[in-house]
mmCIF file of C-alpha atoms in Angstrom:
data_model
loop_
_atom_site.group_PDB
_atom_site.id
_atom_site.type_symbol
_atom_site.label_atom_id
_atom_site.label_comp_id
_atom_site.label_asym_id
_atom_site.label_seq_id
_atom_site.Cartn_x
_atom_site.Cartn_y
_atom_site.Cartn_z
ATOM 1 C CA GLY A 196 -20.913 -64.733 -30.921
ATOM 2 C CA GLU A 197 -23.082 -63.979 -33.600
ATOM 3 C CA ASN A 198 -25.869 -60.422 -33.881
ATOM 4 C CA VAL A 199 -28.472 -60.763 -36.069
ATOM 5 C CA GLU A 200 -30.136 -56.912 -36.708
ATOM 6 C CA GLN A 201 -33.254 -56.930 -37.446
ATOM 7 C CA HIS A 202 -35.179 -54.037 -39.576
ATOM 8 C CA PRO A 203 -37.707 -52.220 -39.923
ATOM 9 C CA SER A 204 -39.151 -52.922 -35.422
ATOM 10 C CA THR A 205 -42.444 -52.105 -37.134
ATOM 11 C CA LEU A 206 -44.132 -52.187 -39.956
ATOM 12 C CA SER A 207 -47.535 -51.419 -41.550
ATOM 13 C CA VAL A 208 -49.399 -52.124 -44.420
ATOM 14 C CA GLN A 209 -52.643 -52.169 -46.385
ATOM 15 C CA GLU A 210 -54.562 -55.336 -47.139
ATOM 16 C CA GLY A 211 -53.317 -56.866 -50.266
ATOM 17 C CA ASP A 212 -49.993 -54.928 -50.093
ATOM 18 C CA SER A 213 -46.770 -56.874 -49.850
ATOM 19 C CA ALA A 214 -44.670 -56.519 -46.455
ATOM 20 C CA VAL A 215 -40.337 -57.235 -46.486
ATOM 21 C CA ILE A 216 -38.672 -57.521 -43.278
ATOM 22 C CA LYS A 217 -34.620 -57.283 -43.866
ATOM 23 C CA CYS A 218 -32.348 -58.712 -41.435
ATOM 24 C CA THR A 219 -28.430 -58.982 -41.453
ATOM 25 C CA TYR A 220 -25.917 -61.454 -39.318
ATOM 26 C CA SER A 221 -22.702 -61.352 -37.956
ATOM 27 C CA ASP A 222 -20.790 -64.663 -38.126
ATOM 28 C CA SER A 223 -19.763 -66.395 -41.406
ATOM 29 C CA ALA A 224 -19.943 -69.421 -40.930
ATOM 30 C CA SER A 225 -23.941 -68.893 -39.905
ATOM 31 C CA ASN A 226 -25.561 -71.526 -42.265
ATOM 32 C CA TYR A 227 -29.415 -72.355 -40.770
ATOM 33 C CA PHE A 228 -31.927 -69.275 -40.826
ATOM 34 C CA PRO A 229 -35.554 -69.354 -39.225
ATOM 35 C CA TRP A 230 -38.264 -66.915 -39.284
ATOM 36 C CA TYR A 231 -40.895 -67.778 -36.494
ATOM 37 C CA LYS A 232 -44.422 -65.302 -36.312
ATOM 38 C CA GLN A 233 -45.541 -64.481 -32.837
ATOM 39 C CA GLU A 234 -49.438 -63.925 -32.806
ATOM 40 C CA LEU A 235 -49.945 -62.008 -29.494
ATOM 41 C CA GLY A 236 -50.059 -64.274 -26.581
ATOM 42 C CA LYS A 237 -49.012 -67.647 -28.010
ATOM 43 C CA ARG A 238 -46.118 -69.239 -28.679
ATOM 44 C CA PRO A 239 -43.457 -68.417 -31.377
ATOM 45 C CA GLN A 240 -44.155 -71.015 -34.728
ATOM 46 C CA LEU A 241 -41.733 -71.475 -38.105
ATOM 47 C CA ILE A 242 -43.260 -69.830 -40.769
ATOM 48 C CA ILE A 243 -39.998 -70.936 -43.142
ATOM 49 C CA ASP A 244 -36.328 -71.484 -42.909
ATOM 50 C CA ILE A 245 -33.993 -70.991 -45.334
ATOM 51 C CA ARG A 246 -30.397 -72.876 -45.329
ATOM 52 C CA SER A 247 -27.143 -71.542 -46.830
ATOM 53 C CA ASN A 248 -26.720 -73.915 -49.370
ATOM 54 C CA VAL A 249 -30.222 -72.351 -51.473
ATOM 55 C CA GLY A 250 -30.516 -68.644 -51.930
ATOM 56 C CA GLU A 251 -34.440 -68.270 -52.166
ATOM 57 C CA LYS A 252 -37.510 -70.792 -50.704
ATOM 58 C CA LYS A 253 -40.932 -70.000 -51.341
ATOM 59 C CA ASP A 254 -44.268 -71.412 -49.657
ATOM 60 C CA GLN A 255 -47.544 -69.811 -50.881
ATOM 61 C CA ARG A 256 -47.254 -66.662 -50.447
ATOM 62 C CA ILE A 257 -43.830 -65.929 -48.426
ATOM 63 C CA ALA A 258 -40.703 -66.106 -49.383
ATOM 64 C CA VAL A 259 -37.156 -66.039 -47.991
ATOM 65 C CA THR A 260 -33.569 -64.935 -49.974
ATOM 66 C CA LEU A 261 -30.375 -65.363 -48.540
ATOM 67 C CA ASN A 262 -26.928 -63.072 -49.637
ATOM 68 C CA LYS A 263 -24.266 -65.339 -48.188
ATOM 69 C CA THR A 264 -21.733 -62.699 -49.445
ATOM 70 C CA ALA A 265 -23.817 -59.771 -47.617
ATOM 71 C CA LYS A 266 -24.703 -61.554 -44.506
ATOM 72 C CA HIS A 267 -27.983 -60.650 -45.041
ATOM 73 C CA PHE A 268 -31.741 -62.404 -45.792
ATOM 74 C CA SER A 269 -35.383 -60.947 -45.789
ATOM 75 C CA LEU A 270 -38.790 -62.604 -46.008
ATOM 76 C CA HIS A 271 -41.409 -60.749 -48.110
ATOM 77 C CA ILE A 272 -44.517 -61.332 -47.657
ATOM 78 C CA THR A 273 -47.335 -61.334 -50.464
ATOM 79 C CA GLU A 274 -51.211 -60.074 -50.783
ATOM 80 C CA THR A 275 -50.740 -59.430 -47.332
ATOM 81 C CA GLN A 276 -54.307 -60.406 -44.718
ATOM 82 C CA PRO A 277 -54.747 -59.295 -41.238
ATOM 83 C CA GLU A 278 -54.432 -62.721 -40.079
ATOM 84 C CA ASP A 279 -50.847 -61.753 -41.227
ATOM 85 C CA SER A 280 -50.853 -59.299 -38.414
ATOM 86 C CA ALA A 281 -48.006 -60.770 -35.908
ATOM 87 C CA VAL A 282 -44.028 -60.190 -34.373
ATOM 88 C CA TYR A 283 -42.424 -61.693 -37.240
ATOM 89 C CA PHE A 284 -38.659 -62.932 -35.745
ATOM 90 C CA CYS A 285 -35.464 -63.664 -37.499
ATOM 91 C CA ALA A 286 -32.553 -66.018 -36.786
ATOM 92 C CA ALA A 287 -29.079 -67.302 -37.497
ATOM 93 C CA SER A 288 -27.589 -70.714 -35.604
ATOM 94 C CA MET A 289 -24.480 -72.565 -37.028
ATOM 95 C CA ASN A 290 -25.309 -76.374 -37.606
ATOM 96 C CA SER A 291 -22.282 -78.766 -37.857
ATOM 97 C CA GLY A 292 -22.262 -82.580 -37.633
ATOM 98 C CA GLY A 293 -25.721 -82.696 -36.493
ATOM 99 C CA SER A 294 -24.952 -80.598 -33.401
ATOM 100 C CA ASN A 295 -27.660 -77.985 -32.759
ATOM 101 C CA TYR A 296 -26.569 -74.889 -32.532
ATOM 102 C CA LYS A 297 -28.084 -72.150 -30.242
ATOM 103 C CA LEU A 298 -30.452 -69.444 -32.211
ATOM 104 C CA THR A 299 -29.842 -66.266 -32.229
ATOM 105 C CA PHE A 300 -33.237 -63.803 -32.665
ATOM 106 C CA GLY A 301 -33.949 -60.736 -34.594
ATOM 107 C CA LYS A 302 -35.730 -58.339 -31.932
ATOM 108 C CA GLY A 303 -38.678 -58.425 -34.203
ATOM 109 C CA THR A 304 -40.681 -56.551 -36.271
ATOM 110 C CA LEU A 305 -44.223 -55.832 -35.363
ATOM 111 C CA LEU A 306 -46.261 -56.404 -38.827
ATOM 112 C CA THR A 307 -49.767 -54.601 -39.079
ATOM 113 C CA VAL A 308 -52.294 -54.931 -41.798
ATOM 114 C CA ASN A 309 -54.842 -53.038 -42.295
ATOM 115 C CA PRO A 310 -57.972 -53.662 -43.738
ATOM 116 C CA LYS B 1016 -48.212 -85.831 -31.557
ATOM 117 C CA ALA B 1017 -48.314 -83.600 -28.791
ATOM 118 C CA GLY B 1018 -46.744 -80.196 -29.011
ATOM 119 C CA VAL B 1019 -43.792 -79.624 -26.437
ATOM 120 C CA THR B 1020 -45.809 -78.448 -22.670
ATOM 121 C CA GLN B 1021 -44.049 -75.803 -19.943
ATOM 122 C CA THR B 1022 -45.615 -75.815 -16.776
ATOM 123 C CA PRO B 1023 -46.597 -73.878 -14.528
ATOM 124 C CA ARG B 1024 -48.059 -71.335 -17.317
ATOM 125 C CA TYR B 1025 -47.834 -68.219 -14.845
ATOM 126 C CA LEU B 1026 -45.736 -67.642 -11.615
ATOM 127 C CA ILE B 1027 -45.717 -64.758 -9.423
ATOM 128 C CA LYS B 1028 -42.132 -64.492 -6.926
ATOM 129 C CA THR B 1029 -40.607 -62.249 -5.191
ATOM 130 C CA ARG B 1030 -36.937 -61.500 -4.974
ATOM 131 C CA GLY B 1031 -35.145 -63.401 -3.217
ATOM 132 C CA GLN B 1032 -37.030 -66.759 -4.332
ATOM 133 C CA GLN B 1033 -35.582 -69.573 -6.608
ATOM 134 C CA VAL B 1034 -37.813 -71.006 -9.469
ATOM 135 C CA THR B 1035 -38.667 -73.896 -11.263
ATOM 136 C CA LEU B 1036 -39.516 -74.136 -14.738
ATOM 137 C CA SER B 1037 -40.067 -77.881 -16.444
ATOM 138 C CA CYS B 1038 -40.560 -78.767 -20.572
ATOM 139 C CA SER B 1039 -41.674 -81.788 -22.041
ATOM 140 C CA PRO B 1040 -40.044 -82.279 -25.753
ATOM 141 C CA ILE B 1041 -42.348 -83.118 -28.719
ATOM 142 C CA SER B 1042 -42.003 -87.196 -28.315
ATOM 143 C CA GLY B 1043 -38.643 -88.539 -29.913
ATOM 144 C CA HIS B 1044 -37.110 -84.982 -29.831
ATOM 145 C CA ARG B 1045 -33.919 -85.425 -27.448
ATOM 146 C CA SER B 1046 -32.327 -81.589 -27.813
ATOM 147 C CA VAL B 1047 -34.208 -78.803 -25.645
ATOM 148 C CA SER B 1048 -33.482 -75.137 -25.601
ATOM 149 C CA TRP B 1049 -34.765 -72.705 -23.018
ATOM 150 C CA TYR B 1050 -35.001 -68.186 -24.154
ATOM 151 C CA GLN B 1051 -35.925 -65.914 -22.760
ATOM 152 C CA GLN B 1052 -38.023 -63.584 -23.946
ATOM 153 C CA THR B 1053 -38.343 -59.580 -22.583
ATOM 154 C CA PRO B 1054 -40.042 -56.734 -24.421
ATOM 155 C CA GLY B 1055 -37.183 -54.871 -24.728
ATOM 156 C CA GLN B 1056 -34.243 -57.564 -25.365
ATOM 157 C CA GLY B 1057 -36.410 -59.850 -27.294
ATOM 158 C CA LEU B 1058 -35.655 -63.914 -27.212
ATOM 159 C CA GLN B 1059 -32.105 -65.140 -25.794
ATOM 160 C CA PHE B 1060 -30.415 -67.518 -25.960
ATOM 161 C CA LEU B 1061 -30.329 -69.749 -22.194
ATOM 162 C CA PHE B 1062 -28.889 -73.198 -22.647
ATOM 163 C CA GLU B 1063 -29.590 -76.416 -24.557
ATOM 164 C CA TYR B 1064 -29.775 -80.253 -23.593
ATOM 165 C CA PHE B 1065 -29.531 -83.032 -26.190
ATOM 166 C CA SER B 1066 -29.024 -86.422 -24.098
ATOM 167 C CA GLU B 1067 -28.583 -84.905 -20.513
ATOM 168 C CA THR B 1068 -26.133 -83.062 -21.695
ATOM 169 C CA GLN B 1069 -25.427 -79.317 -21.405
ATOM 170 C CA ARG B 1070 -24.045 -78.370 -25.259
ATOM 171 C CA ASN B 1071 -24.369 -75.102 -25.206
ATOM 172 C CA LYS B 1072 -24.772 -71.794 -22.884
ATOM 173 C CA GLY B 1073 -25.849 -67.850 -23.754
ATOM 174 C CA ASN B 1074 -24.757 -65.299 -21.749
ATOM 175 C CA PHE B 1075 -26.211 -65.322 -18.406
ATOM 176 C CA PRO B 1076 -25.119 -65.288 -15.214
ATOM 177 C CA GLY B 1077 -24.438 -68.676 -12.805
ATOM 178 C CA ARG B 1078 -27.841 -68.265 -11.091
ATOM 179 C CA PHE B 1079 -29.410 -69.216 -14.437
ATOM 180 C CA SER B 1080 -28.848 -73.299 -14.807
ATOM 181 C CA GLY B 1081 -31.217 -76.195 -16.110
ATOM 182 C CA ARG B 1082 -30.988 -80.228 -16.420
ATOM 183 C CA GLN B 1083 -32.482 -82.638 -19.020
ATOM 184 C CA PHE B 1084 -34.161 -86.013 -17.841
ATOM 185 C CA SER B 1085 -33.444 -89.574 -19.384
ATOM 186 C CA ASN B 1086 -36.697 -88.730 -21.107
ATOM 187 C CA SER B 1087 -35.676 -85.786 -22.858
ATOM 188 C CA ARG B 1088 -37.912 -83.736 -20.020
ATOM 189 C CA SER B 1089 -35.637 -80.566 -18.969
ATOM 190 C CA GLU B 1090 -35.770 -78.152 -16.101
ATOM 191 C CA MET B 1091 -34.351 -74.733 -15.644
ATOM 192 C CA ASN B 1092 -34.283 -73.351 -11.707
ATOM 193 C CA VAL B 1093 -33.880 -69.607 -11.377
ATOM 194 C CA SER B 1094 -31.674 -68.859 -7.948
ATOM 195 C CA THR B 1095 -31.952 -65.321 -5.824
ATOM 196 C CA LEU B 1096 -34.185 -63.659 -8.051
ATOM 197 C CA GLU B 1097 -34.251 -59.976 -9.692
ATOM 198 C CA LEU B 1098 -36.712 -57.991 -10.452
ATOM 199 C CA GLY B 1099 -35.158 -58.431 -13.877
ATOM 200 C CA ASP B 1100 -35.440 -61.881 -13.867
ATOM 201 C CA SER B 1101 -39.067 -60.963 -14.804
ATOM 202 C CA ALA B 1102 -39.980 -62.742 -18.316
ATOM 203 C CA LEU B 1103 -41.475 -65.340 -20.292
ATOM 204 C CA TYR B 1104 -39.783 -68.312 -20.635
ATOM 205 C CA LEU B 1105 -40.252 -70.394 -23.025
ATOM 206 C CA CYS B 1106 -38.536 -73.258 -24.179
ATOM 207 C CA ALA B 1107 -38.067 -75.454 -28.041
ATOM 208 C CA SER B 1108 -37.675 -78.874 -28.957
ATOM 209 C CA SER B 1109 -36.096 -80.301 -31.441
ATOM 210 C CA TYR B 1110 -34.778 -83.872 -32.819
ATOM 211 C CA GLY B 1111 -31.676 -83.786 -33.003
ATOM 212 C CA ASN B 1112 -30.220 -83.535 -36.406
ATOM 213 C CA ASN B 1113 -32.031 -80.491 -37.743
ATOM 214 C CA ASN B 1114 -32.332 -76.870 -36.502
ATOM 215 C CA GLU B 1115 -36.499 -76.588 -36.808
ATOM 216 C CA GLN B 1116 -37.133 -75.684 -32.847
ATOM 217 C CA PHE B 1117 -41.111 -76.222 -31.248
ATOM 218 C CA PHE B 1118 -41.711 -73.354 -28.812
ATOM 219 C CA GLY B 1119 -43.284 -74.733 -25.949
ATOM 220 C CA PRO B 1120 -46.456 -71.967 -24.776
ATOM 221 C CA GLY B 1121 -44.074 -70.598 -22.751
ATOM 222 C CA THR B 1122 -44.193 -70.175 -18.633
ATOM 223 C CA ARG B 1123 -44.329 -66.214 -17.255
ATOM 224 C CA LEU B 1124 -42.872 -65.699 -14.031
ATOM 225 C CA THR B 1125 -43.281 -62.069 -12.398
ATOM 226 C CA VAL B 1126 -40.344 -61.323 -9.691
ATOM 227 C CA LEU B 1127 -42.219 -58.747 -7.687
#
């Protein structure tokens, strides 16, 4: 089955700096890669996703890049703010013919943005 | 639209007991997935239901089961509870034709 590795497990940055979180996946058939943010005691929330027919996607201060050949994808957060502090999860799944295949998650990255 | 809801939010059980958790998806969503979240293992997929049929199953023992009703509401059941079943159980719903999943607040299960 699919295996997703996520690095680093913890990341501490100064407010205003950029943060990068990297994930690798094992199943070349995976074609959907979402990123979730989970604040302490709250539910995971989708912040951005990318499909395998796209190499990069951006939404304001966050962006995701995908390298299908190397089977890795990354989350980039620019101009970090204290409210970006949370655990970030990457995930991978295969969607085919409208079926919603299971999401396999990385172990998460605890991002701390210091004021 | 109301979000995904889960009941109960907190539950304390003892070893050997069984438990049933409930999930109400976003109106119109037909797919419901269940995940177990623990500090050591992270988020692990349990199973997914679509139109009352289980489409996918994760690597959990048969003590973990689920079902989905005609109104898309879903329940999961854990029988013969073990200490290691203590976790946050999250459900997520999606429309079904794409993978964007919306999570509920979770049920925190503690097994003593």
